[in-house]
Amino acid sequence: MKINIFPSGEKLSKEQIVQYLTCDDDKEIAKLFEHAKNVRNSVCGNKIYSYGFVYFTTYCRNNCNFCYFRASNKIERYRKSKEEVLEISKALINDGVNLIDLTMGEDPEYHKEKFQSVLEIIDVIKGEYDTPVMISPGVIPNDIIDDFAAIKTDWYALYQETHNRELFSNMRIGQEYDERMDAKLYARDKGMLIEEGLLAGIGESPEDIADSLLVMGDIKASQMRVMSFIPQEGSPMENVKTPTRREELTIIALMRIMYPHVLIPASLDVDGISGLKDRINAGANLVTSIIPPKSGFMGVAHSTMDVDEGGRTIVEVKAILNDMGLELATKDEYKEYEKKLKEHQRGI
Ligand code: SF4
């Protein structure tokens, strides 16, 4: 018997999505946000989930045009030890985050050691700390995905950023669209939840965004993220302007009404803590990129914004959400939600 645990989403056509994305009527867009918020509340009540962000190596073999950490950029980099990663993870868990997001560049050192130290870290976080884990390691071979799946790593996050193949090759220089997509689908078929993501403001058309939204549903992504492009010093796109946030917020709202069940991040990485409220009001149900101050760990799009000032902490997030009549979910509430997502992904 099919148990419908989440409400069905609205089946929007490509044309309808494009109409929303190009709509310049503020009242219509405000109505869309209100609708998305109501859909979110019907699924999550007044709960919002939270992830701790642990970007443990900023070395990368790739040269994505939009990224500060691309291999050719002459920047200071770090590679944190297992002890440092566990220490910050524990601190984040004690603060109350629901999951640890272990993020890395495609660091050749980890490929050489077949991710053994990452597997050991996950073992501790899942076992001793009893906390779900997301890994964002870039493209990795299937046998490594098998290893992550075998120790019940909850999530594999891997973003195409665009589903326009030409734009993809202009952004992710020298990388294969299909290789990236196939790794994600392989992880999903091994039982891991997958997160797909796109960047707004990199030269995409409304039609490209519409295609992305439809693909994200087709591949059964359980978490969908959109972030506005932020120009990065020293990168080939450093002079490209960041877009207004209308596009990102409209995409969040459309994701919510099309896919009511999914986790949609309000990332603190784009506009810091000041951007939280708008994203939640557009239908997001998850706060990501929470980083303890003065930890020596960085964000991605805004590598340092609000971090050492303490603006990306659970305390700050909680205060804003409470003001909005919302509450941070407990780890057990998150686990319950994740269980439903897994059932949904398996089609139960
Ligand atoms: S986006 Fe990721 S894969 Fe691309 S250069 Fe940056 S860290 Fe490397």
mmCIF file of C-alpha atoms in Angstrom, residues 8-12 20 27-43 252-254 256-258 260 280-283:
data_model
loop_
_atom_site.group_PDB
_atom_site.id
_atom_site.type_symbol
_atom_site.label_atom_id
_atom_site.label_comp_id
_atom_site.label_asym_id
_atom_site.label_seq_id
_atom_site.Cartn_x
_atom_site.Cartn_y
_atom_site.Cartn_z
ATOM 1 C CA SER A 8 1.609 16.247 -3.353
ATOM 2 C CA GLY A 9 3.281 19.185 -4.988
ATOM 3 C CA GLU A 10 1.853 21.370 -7.702
ATOM 4 C CA LYS A 11 2.712 20.136 -11.163
ATOM 5 C CA LEU A 12 3.939 23.315 -12.807
ATOM 6 C CA TYR A 20 6.784 33.189 -12.226
ATOM 7 C CA LYS A 27 1.911 41.597 -5.392
ATOM 8 C CA GLU A 28 1.894 38.318 -7.333
ATOM 9 C CA ILE A 29 5.347 37.417 -6.019
ATOM 10 C CA ALA A 30 4.298 38.276 -2.455
ATOM 11 C CA LYS A 31 1.324 35.924 -2.916
ATOM 12 C CA LEU A 32 3.668 33.198 -4.153
ATOM 13 C CA PHE A 33 5.864 33.562 -1.046
ATOM 14 C CA GLU A 34 2.831 33.448 1.227
ATOM 15 C CA HIS A 35 1.584 30.309 -0.497
ATOM 16 C CA ALA A 36 5.013 28.662 -0.237
ATOM 17 C CA LYS A 37 5.175 29.506 3.465
ATOM 18 C CA ASN A 38 1.763 27.937 4.035
ATOM 19 C CA VAL A 39 2.843 24.797 2.189
ATOM 20 C CA ARG A 40 5.962 24.608 4.371
ATOM 21 C CA ASN A 41 3.902 25.045 7.519
ATOM 22 C CA SER A 42 1.545 22.278 6.421
ATOM 23 C CA VAL A 43 4.536 19.901 6.252
ATOM 24 C CA ILE A 252 12.924 28.799 -3.194
ATOM 25 C CA ALA A 253 9.174 29.437 -3.276
ATOM 26 C CA LEU A 254 8.712 27.458 -6.490
ATOM 27 C CA ARG A 256 8.495 24.544 -2.042
ATOM 28 C CA ILE A 257 5.183 24.482 -3.870
ATOM 29 C CA MET A 258 6.373 21.930 -6.434
ATOM 30 C CA PRO A 260 6.426 20.261 -0.462
ATOM 31 C CA ILE A 280 12.511 31.475 5.503
ATOM 32 C CA ASN A 281 9.633 33.715 4.428
ATOM 33 C CA ALA A 282 9.988 32.372 0.880
ATOM 34 C CA GLY A 283 9.443 28.782 2.078
#
